[in-house]
Short mmCIF file of C-alpha atoms and ligand atoms in Angstrom, two decimals:
data_model
loop_
_atom_site.label_atom_id
_atom_site.label_comp_id
_atom_site.label_asym_id
_atom_site.label_seq_id
_atom_site.Cartn_x
_atom_site.Cartn_y
_atom_site.Cartn_z
CA UNK I 1 0.00 0.00 0.00
CA UNK I 2 1.41 3.39 -0.94
CA UNK I 3 -0.92 5.78 0.82
CA UNK I 4 -2.36 6.07 4.32
CA UNK I 5 -5.67 4.25 4.66
CA UNK I 6 -6.92 5.97 7.81
CA UNK I 7 -6.99 9.66 8.66
CA UNK I 8 -8.00 11.67 11.70
CA UNK I 9 -7.88 15.34 12.61
CA UNK I 10 -6.87 17.04 15.80
CA UNK I 11 -9.37 19.88 15.91
CA UNK I 12 -7.67 22.98 17.28
CA UNK I 13 -9.08 25.80 15.17
CA UNK I 14 -6.40 27.31 12.95
CA UNK I 15 -3.84 24.94 14.47
CA UNK I 16 -5.79 21.80 13.49
CA UNK I 17 -3.80 19.06 11.79
CA UNK I 18 -4.22 15.61 10.25
CA UNK I 19 -2.92 12.29 11.54
CA UNK I 20 -2.27 9.95 8.61
CA UNK I 21 -2.14 6.22 9.41
CA UNK I 22 -1.19 3.32 7.15
CA UNK I 23 1.36 0.64 6.46
CA UNK I 24 4.30 0.88 4.07
CA UNK I 25 3.85 4.39 2.64
CA UNK I 26 6.76 6.33 4.20
CA UNK I 27 8.98 7.22 1.27
CA UNK I 28 6.20 7.48 -1.29
CA UNK I 29 4.15 10.09 0.56
CA UNK I 30 4.55 13.72 -0.52
CA UNK I 31 4.76 15.85 2.62
CA UNK I 32 5.68 19.07 0.84
CA UNK I 33 2.12 20.47 1.08
CA UNK I 34 2.85 20.87 4.81
CA UNK I 35 6.15 22.68 4.23
CA UNK I 36 5.85 26.44 3.74
CA UNK I 37 9.44 27.34 2.88
CA UNK I 38 12.02 25.62 0.71
CA UNK I 39 14.14 24.01 3.46
CA UNK I 40 13.58 21.30 6.01
CA UNK I 41 15.79 19.91 8.79
CA UNK I 42 15.19 16.23 9.56
CA UNK I 43 16.12 15.38 13.15
CA UNK I 44 16.64 11.70 13.89
CA UNK I 45 18.96 9.54 15.94
CA UNK I 46 21.78 7.12 15.27
CA UNK I 47 19.47 4.07 15.43
CA UNK I 48 16.57 5.32 13.31
CA UNK I 49 18.52 7.32 10.70
CA UNK I 50 20.18 4.29 9.04
CA UNK I 51 16.76 2.61 8.81
CA UNK I 52 14.42 5.39 7.66
CA UNK I 53 16.26 8.62 6.83
CA UNK I 54 16.42 7.91 3.08
CA UNK I 55 12.69 7.15 2.96
CA UNK I 56 11.91 10.28 4.97
CA UNK I 57 14.02 12.42 2.63
CA UNK I 58 11.91 11.24 -0.32
CA UNK I 59 8.84 12.86 1.28
CA UNK I 60 10.39 16.28 0.64
CA UNK I 61 11.33 16.14 -3.06
CA UNK I 62 12.22 19.59 -4.39
CA UNK I 63 13.15 20.97 -0.95
CA UNK I 64 16.63 21.42 0.49
CA UNK I 65 16.92 18.72 3.16
CA UNK I 66 19.48 18.98 5.96
CA UNK I 67 19.81 16.47 8.77
CA UNK I 68 20.87 16.28 12.41
CA UNK I 69 21.50 12.84 13.90
CA UNK I 70 21.36 12.74 17.69
CA UNK I 71 22.73 10.14 20.08
CA UNK I 72 20.07 7.59 20.98
CA UNK I 73 18.46 7.37 24.40
CA UNK I 74 16.30 8.94 27.07
CA UNK I 75 19.47 9.96 28.91
CA UNK I 76 20.24 12.33 26.04
CA UNK I 77 16.88 14.11 26.28
CA UNK I 78 18.57 17.18 27.74
CA UNK I 79 19.83 20.70 27.01
CA UNK I 80 23.15 19.53 25.66
CA UNK I 81 21.57 17.32 22.99
CA UNK I 82 18.88 19.88 22.23
CA UNK I 83 21.67 22.32 21.42
CA UNK I 84 22.91 19.97 18.66
CA UNK I 85 19.65 20.73 16.81
CA UNK I 86 20.18 24.50 17.19
CA UNK I 87 23.83 24.06 16.14
CA UNK I 88 22.67 22.31 12.95
CA UNK I 89 20.00 24.89 12.18
CA UNK I 90 22.36 27.81 12.66
CA UNK I 91 25.31 26.19 10.89
CA UNK I 92 23.10 25.57 7.84
CA UNK I 93 21.60 29.06 8.18
CA UNK I 94 17.98 27.99 8.52
CA UNK I 95 15.66 30.97 8.69
CA UNK I 96 12.30 31.13 10.44
CA UNK I 97 10.81 29.75 7.19
CA UNK I 98 12.34 26.35 7.93
CA UNK I 99 10.33 23.25 8.92
CA UNK I 100 11.72 20.70 11.37
CA UNK I 101 10.95 17.01 10.88
CA UNK I 102 11.02 14.63 13.85
CA UNK I 103 11.93 11.14 12.64
CA UNK I 104 12.10 8.70 15.54
CA UNK I 105 10.47 7.75 18.81
CA UNK I 106 9.15 9.98 21.56
CA UNK I 107 12.59 11.21 22.60
CA UNK I 108 13.38 12.58 19.14
CA UNK I 109 9.79 13.84 18.78
CA UNK I 110 9.75 15.70 22.10
CA UNK I 111 13.17 17.28 21.52
CA UNK I 112 12.52 18.24 17.91
CA UNK I 113 9.16 19.74 18.86
CA UNK I 114 10.77 21.75 21.63
CA UNK I 115 13.53 22.92 19.28
CA UNK I 116 10.81 23.98 16.81
CA UNK I 117 8.95 25.84 19.57
CA UNK I 118 12.07 27.79 20.49
CA UNK I 119 14.06 28.27 17.26
CA UNK I 120 13.67 31.89 16.16
CA UNK I 121 10.71 32.04 18.58
CA UNK I 122 8.87 29.22 16.85
CA UNK I 123 8.94 27.40 13.50
CA UNK I 124 6.67 24.64 12.15
CA UNK I 125 7.43 20.94 12.56
CA UNK I 126 6.21 17.57 11.32
CA UNK I 127 6.04 14.34 13.31
CA UNK I 128 7.10 11.04 11.73
CA UNK I 129 6.95 8.75 14.78
CA UNK I 130 8.63 5.35 14.44
CA UNK I 131 7.87 3.63 17.76
CA UNK I 132 4.45 2.37 18.78
CA UNK I 133 4.50 4.61 21.83
CA UNK I 134 5.20 7.69 19.78
CA UNK I 135 2.60 6.71 17.16
CA UNK I 136 -0.20 6.41 19.72
CA UNK I 137 0.82 9.10 22.15
CA UNK I 138 3.79 11.44 22.03
CA UNK I 139 3.52 12.58 18.40
CA UNK I 140 -0.05 13.82 18.93
CA UNK I 141 -1.06 16.74 21.13
CA UNK I 142 1.86 19.14 21.02
CA UNK I 143 3.62 18.41 24.31
CA UNK I 144 7.33 18.89 23.70
CA UNK I 145 10.31 19.13 25.99
CA UNK I 146 13.36 17.68 27.71
CA UNK I 147 14.19 16.17 31.11
CA UNK I 148 15.87 17.83 34.08
CA UNK I 149 17.98 15.72 36.47
CA UNK I 150 15.37 16.47 39.14
CA UNK I 151 12.29 15.63 37.08
CA UNK I 152 11.13 14.17 33.80
CA UNK I 153 9.81 16.46 31.04
CA UNK I 154 10.08 19.43 33.38
CA UNK I 155 11.28 21.88 30.70
CA UNK I 156 9.15 22.26 27.60
CA UNK I 157 6.47 23.96 25.58
CA UNK I 158 3.14 23.24 23.90
CA UNK I 159 3.76 23.32 20.16
CA UNK I 160 1.49 21.47 17.72
CA UNK I 161 2.86 19.76 14.59
CA UNK I 162 1.62 20.49 11.04
CA UNK I 163 0.90 16.84 10.33
CA UNK I 164 1.61 13.43 11.90
CA UNK I 165 2.61 10.66 9.50
CA UNK I 166 2.30 7.16 11.01
CA UNK I 167 3.65 4.23 9.02
CA UNK I 168 3.17 0.99 10.95
CA UNK I 169 5.75 -0.75 8.73
CA UNK I 170 8.45 1.07 10.72
CA UNK I 171 7.43 -1.03 13.74
CA UNK I 172 8.83 -4.21 12.17
CA UNK I 173 12.35 -3.16 13.22
CA UNK I 174 11.34 -2.27 16.78
CA UNK I 175 12.68 -4.49 19.61
CA UNK I 176 9.86 -6.51 21.31
CA UNK I 177 10.41 -4.67 24.60
CA UNK I 178 9.60 -1.39 22.84
CA UNK I 179 6.47 -2.94 21.33
CA UNK I 180 5.27 -3.88 24.83
CA UNK I 181 6.01 -0.37 26.07
CA UNK I 182 3.82 1.05 23.29
CA UNK I 183 1.04 -1.43 23.99
CA UNK I 184 0.95 -0.08 27.57
CA UNK I 185 -0.14 3.32 26.22
CA UNK I 186 -2.68 1.65 23.91
CA UNK I 187 -4.21 -0.15 26.91
CA UNK I 188 -4.28 3.20 28.71
CA UNK I 189 -6.84 4.59 26.24
CA UNK I 190 -9.18 1.68 26.84
CA UNK I 191 -8.87 2.13 30.59
CA UNK I 192 -9.43 5.89 30.68
CA UNK I 193 -12.11 6.52 28.07
CA UNK I 194 -13.28 3.56 26.03
CA UNK I 195 -14.28 0.28 27.64
CA UNK I 196 -15.34 -1.16 24.25
CA UNK I 197 -11.78 -0.57 23.01
CA UNK I 198 -10.54 -2.34 26.15
CA UNK I 199 -12.69 -5.36 25.30
CA UNK I 200 -11.45 -5.24 21.68
CA UNK I 201 -7.87 -5.25 23.00
CA UNK I 202 -8.62 -8.26 25.19
CA UNK I 203 -9.68 -10.07 22.00
CA UNK I 204 -6.71 -8.93 19.87
CA UNK I 205 -3.74 -8.33 22.17
CA UNK I 206 -1.67 -11.26 20.86
CA UNK I 207 -2.17 -10.15 17.23
CA UNK I 208 -1.22 -6.64 18.26
CA UNK I 209 1.95 -7.87 19.97
CA UNK I 210 2.76 -9.86 16.80
CA UNK I 211 2.41 -6.62 14.73
CA UNK I 212 -0.51 -7.84 12.60
CA UNK I 213 -0.77 -4.90 10.17
CA UNK I 214 -4.57 -4.58 10.12
CA UNK I 215 -4.95 -4.92 13.89
CA UNK I 216 -2.10 -2.47 14.44
CA UNK I 217 -3.64 0.21 12.19
CA UNK I 218 -6.98 -0.20 13.98
CA UNK I 219 -5.38 0.02 17.46
CA UNK I 220 -3.39 3.12 16.48
CA UNK I 221 -6.44 4.73 14.90
CA UNK I 222 -8.59 4.18 18.01
CA UNK I 223 -5.79 5.34 20.32
CA UNK I 224 -5.14 8.50 18.31
CA UNK I 225 -8.89 9.18 18.06
CA UNK I 226 -9.09 9.10 21.86
CA UNK I 227 -6.07 11.33 22.28
CA UNK I 228 -7.21 13.77 19.57
CA UNK I 229 -10.60 14.09 21.24
CA UNK I 230 -9.08 14.83 24.65
CA UNK I 231 -6.52 17.29 23.25
CA UNK I 232 -9.21 19.11 21.25
CA UNK I 233 -11.16 19.66 24.48
CA UNK I 234 -8.23 20.59 26.70
CA UNK I 235 -5.06 21.39 24.77
CA UNK I 236 -3.12 22.90 27.68
CA UNK I 237 -4.17 20.46 30.36
CA UNK I 238 -6.47 22.72 32.34
CA UNK I 239 -8.30 19.62 33.52
CA UNK I 240 -9.46 16.73 31.30
CA UNK I 241 -6.13 16.14 29.52
CA UNK I 242 -4.54 14.98 32.75
CA UNK I 243 -6.50 11.68 32.45
CA UNK I 244 -3.99 10.78 29.72
CA UNK I 245 -1.55 10.42 32.58
CA UNK I 246 -3.10 7.28 34.07
CA UNK I 247 -0.25 5.37 35.71
CA UNK I 248 2.22 8.15 34.91
CA UNK I 249 2.66 9.56 38.42
CA UNK I 250 3.81 6.17 39.69
CA UNK I 251 5.57 5.56 36.38
CA UNK I 252 7.57 8.79 36.35
CA UNK I 253 8.72 8.01 39.90
CA UNK I 254 9.94 4.62 38.68
CA UNK I 255 11.70 6.11 35.66
CA UNK I 256 13.44 8.78 37.75
CA UNK I 257 14.44 6.26 40.42
CA UNK I 258 15.77 3.75 37.90
CA UNK I 259 17.74 6.42 36.00
CA UNK I 260 16.46 7.68 32.67
CA UNK I 261 16.49 4.96 30.06
CA UNK I 262 16.83 1.94 32.34
CA UNK I 263 13.11 1.41 32.49
CA UNK I 264 11.26 2.27 29.30
CA UNK I 265 8.58 4.95 29.69
CA UNK I 266 5.81 2.55 28.62
CA UNK I 267 7.08 -0.17 30.98
CA UNK I 268 6.93 2.25 33.89
CA UNK I 269 3.43 3.35 32.81
CA UNK I 270 2.35 -0.31 32.67
CA UNK I 271 3.41 -0.89 36.28
CA UNK I 272 1.99 2.52 37.21
CA UNK I 273 -1.41 1.59 35.75
CA UNK I 274 -1.44 -1.57 37.89
CA UNK I 275 -0.74 0.61 40.92
CA UNK I 276 -3.46 3.11 39.96
CA UNK I 277 -5.95 0.25 39.51
CA UNK I 278 -4.90 -1.27 42.83
CA UNK I 279 -5.45 2.05 44.61
CA UNK I 280 -8.79 2.58 42.82
CA UNK I 281 -9.78 -0.86 44.13
CA UNK I 282 -8.70 -0.08 47.70
CA UNK I 283 -10.71 3.15 47.56
CA UNK I 284 -13.82 1.19 46.52
CA UNK I 285 -13.95 2.83 43.07
CA UNK I 286 -13.12 -0.32 41.10
CA UNK I 287 -14.30 -3.86 41.85
CA UNK I 288 -11.83 -6.68 42.47
CA UNK I 289 -12.74 -8.40 39.20
CA UNK I 290 -11.99 -5.20 37.27
CA UNK I 291 -8.63 -4.77 39.01
CA UNK I 292 -7.81 -8.35 38.03
CA UNK I 293 -8.93 -7.61 34.44
CA UNK I 294 -6.48 -4.67 34.27
CA UNK I 295 -3.63 -6.77 35.64
CA UNK I 296 -4.33 -9.65 33.27
CA UNK I 297 -4.29 -7.47 30.15
CA UNK I 298 -1.08 -5.69 31.23
CA UNK I 299 0.55 -9.09 31.88
CA UNK I 300 -0.44 -10.29 28.42
CA UNK I 301 1.48 -7.31 27.03
CA UNK I 302 4.64 -8.71 28.72
CA UNK I 303 5.14 -5.63 30.89
CA UNK I 304 6.93 -5.65 34.27
CA UNK I 305 4.65 -6.42 37.21
CA UNK I 306 6.44 -4.60 40.03
CA UNK I 307 8.70 -1.53 40.42
CA UNK I 308 12.49 -1.90 40.72
CA UNK I 309 13.22 -4.15 43.69
CA UNK I 310 15.27 -1.52 45.54
CA UNK I 311 12.47 1.06 45.40
CA UNK I 312 10.63 1.78 48.66
CA UNK I 313 7.29 3.47 49.43
CA UNK I 314 9.17 6.57 50.63
CA UNK I 315 11.08 6.72 47.34
CA UNK I 316 7.71 6.85 45.61
CA UNK I 317 6.35 9.57 47.90
CA UNK I 318 9.46 11.71 47.45
CA UNK I 319 9.53 11.38 43.66
CA UNK I 320 5.79 11.75 43.19
CA UNK I 321 5.94 15.07 45.06
CA UNK I 322 7.43 16.77 41.96
CA UNK I 323 4.68 15.61 39.58
CA UNK I 324 3.27 18.35 37.34
CA UNK I 325 -0.34 17.48 38.25
CA UNK I 326 0.23 18.41 41.90
CA UNK I 327 -1.32 21.65 43.05
CA UNK I 328 0.30 23.66 45.89
CA UNK I 329 2.30 20.62 46.97
CA UNK I 330 -0.87 18.50 47.14
CA UNK I 331 -0.58 15.12 45.38
CA UNK I 332 -3.11 14.45 42.61
CA UNK I 333 -3.53 11.12 40.86
CA UNK I 334 -5.44 9.68 37.93
CA UNK I 335 -7.73 6.95 39.27
CA UNK I 336 -10.44 4.77 37.75
CA UNK I 337 -14.09 5.31 38.67
CA UNK I 338 -14.80 2.35 36.43
CA UNK I 339 -13.09 0.70 33.47
CA UNK I 340 -13.23 3.32 30.71
CA UNK I 341 -13.82 6.18 33.15
CA UNK I 342 -10.77 7.92 34.62
CA UNK I 343 -10.78 10.85 37.00
CA UNK I 344 -8.03 13.20 38.22
CA UNK I 345 -8.29 13.72 41.94
CA UNK I 346 -6.44 14.83 45.05
CA UNK I 347 -9.32 13.67 47.17
CA UNK I 348 -8.33 10.20 48.37
CA UNK I 349 -7.40 8.53 51.63
CA UNK I 350 -3.60 8.81 51.82
CA UNK I 351 -3.41 5.70 54.01
CA UNK I 352 -4.82 3.69 51.06
CA UNK I 353 -2.07 5.12 48.86
CA UNK I 354 0.43 3.96 51.49
CA UNK I 355 -1.15 0.48 51.32
CA UNK I 356 -0.73 0.40 47.53
CA UNK I 357 2.90 1.50 47.85
CA UNK I 358 3.51 -1.13 50.55
CA UNK I 359 1.92 -3.83 48.39
CA UNK I 360 4.08 -2.98 45.37
CA UNK I 361 7.27 -1.64 46.98
CA UNK I 362 7.23 -2.61 50.63
CA UNK I 363 9.86 -4.87 52.25
CA UNK I 364 10.18 -7.55 49.66
CA UNK I 365 12.00 -9.91 47.46
CA UNK I 366 10.72 -9.77 43.87
CA UNK I 367 8.96 -13.15 44.31
CA UNK I 368 7.20 -12.03 47.50
CA UNK I 369 6.10 -8.80 45.93
CA UNK I 370 4.65 -10.66 42.98
CA UNK I 371 2.75 -12.94 45.31
CA UNK I 372 1.19 -10.07 47.21
CA UNK I 373 -0.28 -8.25 44.21
P1 NAD F 401 12.49 6.37 22.28
O1 NAD F 401 12.27 7.56 21.50
O2 NAD F 401 13.66 6.32 23.18
O3 NAD F 401 12.56 5.12 21.29
C1 NAD F 401 12.82 3.85 21.81
C2 NAD F 401 14.00 3.16 21.13
O4 NAD F 401 13.58 2.66 19.87
C3 NAD F 401 15.17 4.07 20.85
O5 NAD F 401 16.34 3.34 21.02
C4 NAD F 401 14.97 4.43 19.40
O6 NAD F 401 16.14 4.83 18.77
C5 NAD F 401 14.46 3.14 18.86
N1 NAD F 401 13.66 3.21 17.66
C6 NAD F 401 12.76 4.16 17.33
N2 NAD F 401 12.09 3.78 16.23
C7 NAD F 401 12.60 2.60 15.86
C8 NAD F 401 12.32 1.70 14.81
N3 NAD F 401 11.32 1.92 13.97
N4 NAD F 401 13.05 0.56 14.70
C9 NAD F 401 14.03 0.29 15.61
N5 NAD F 401 14.32 1.08 16.64
C10 NAD F 401 13.61 2.22 16.76
O7 NAD F 401 11.21 6.01 23.20
P2 NAD F 401 9.65 6.12 22.97
O8 NAD F 401 9.07 5.05 23.79
O9 NAD F 401 9.29 6.22 21.54
O10 NAD F 401 9.29 7.53 23.64
C11 NAD F 401 9.50 7.76 24.99
C12 NAD F 401 9.60 9.24 25.20
O11 NAD F 401 8.38 9.86 24.83
C13 NAD F 401 9.84 9.64 26.63
O12 NAD F 401 10.84 10.62 26.66
C14 NAD F 401 8.52 10.21 27.11
O13 NAD F 401 8.66 11.19 28.09
C15 NAD F 401 8.00 10.79 25.84
N6 NAD F 401 6.55 10.92 25.79
C16 NAD F 401 6.04 12.12 25.41
C17 NAD F 401 4.68 12.28 25.31
C18 NAD F 401 4.13 13.59 24.81
O14 NAD F 401 2.91 13.78 24.86
N7 NAD F 401 4.95 14.45 24.28
C19 NAD F 401 3.82 11.23 25.61
C20 NAD F 401 4.38 10.01 25.99
C21 NAD F 401 5.75 9.88 26.06
N1 LIG F 402 0.95 11.88 27.25
C1 LIG F 402 0.11 12.77 27.97
C2 LIG F 402 -0.36 13.94 27.20
O1 LIG F 402 -0.07 14.09 26.05
O2 LIG F 402 -1.02 14.77 27.75
#
């Protein structure tokens, strides 16, 4: 197939943009209608560039195409690496008529988007996400940024892309661990907004994990539809958008504790969603059978069941205290009122949170911890 077979729009007035989804069309797709000037800068990394840079270049026939290839990894999502993009733009004398192209996973996408938000006070950019996680989450919605040693994604900007091009064929080169990490975010959409999608995932999770092209396009389409709908209602996270962070408060604590890059973002979110479901159960919001249903689906996606073994409940409390959802130092979490119905709240019994943290990260050997959950 040489064109996308599904299309969605993120409706944001004059900043609306399409999400194109299909399999095997990167390299034959003409993206120049979304490029205003005559130059583009493709930003990728040392893993993705050898695989897909040539195909991406072909999307911009007739334009001058420069490239910046970054080191690969979450640990490079920082100021120093960001500066390599500005170095490239300035060395090649890109004006404010340039368009930046993010070719890679969420790390490249977030950094390129942030560079686009800041370069000459803001230039357009295009997302070509190549991991499942970036195809269903980070490439859509305009959150861009970098990490700080004291907190993940703490420096950034909202900056929407011109278009998102999703080619599921790029997933065939993705390591299985990265596929699982992406599936965690797919499951998230079913849990927060769409119980019928959750049931569909329960029926198709093995095909999804095996990268069945039709199932994958459908899962990405439904995930992006959910995200686009939430972003259209609450672009700057005044309220609703925070539900997209189910499992992320626990997950960010895990990622920061483990050291950026040691746990994948989606892996940490998978464990975090178990913890959020557990707490929702303890608070009487979710029945036991539903908590078990969440755990079973996350297990089928081959995601880790418990946080790093050295991590304690007080590590969680300390790291969760810097979460962006907190208001005036008051912890807020995304919990589940029911499957398919998430809520953001600071109104919960803190002793039940302690019980969840004890169950997942209390005095334990990994085997004991697994037995308790
Ligand atoms: P990533 O960008 O680190 O990519 C994972 C690995 O896969 C990297 O080694 C990458 O080089 C490699 N890779 C990428 N595409 C490949 C391909 N097609 N074949 C083979 N290897 C490939 O990680 P990610 O999971 O894509 O993204 C995680 C990042 O996204 C985190 O920094 C997280 O904070 C961010 N994020 C942002 C948002 C947002 O709304 N902006 C949402 C979720 C996550
Ligand atoms: N990944 C959460 C958001 O985009 O808001």
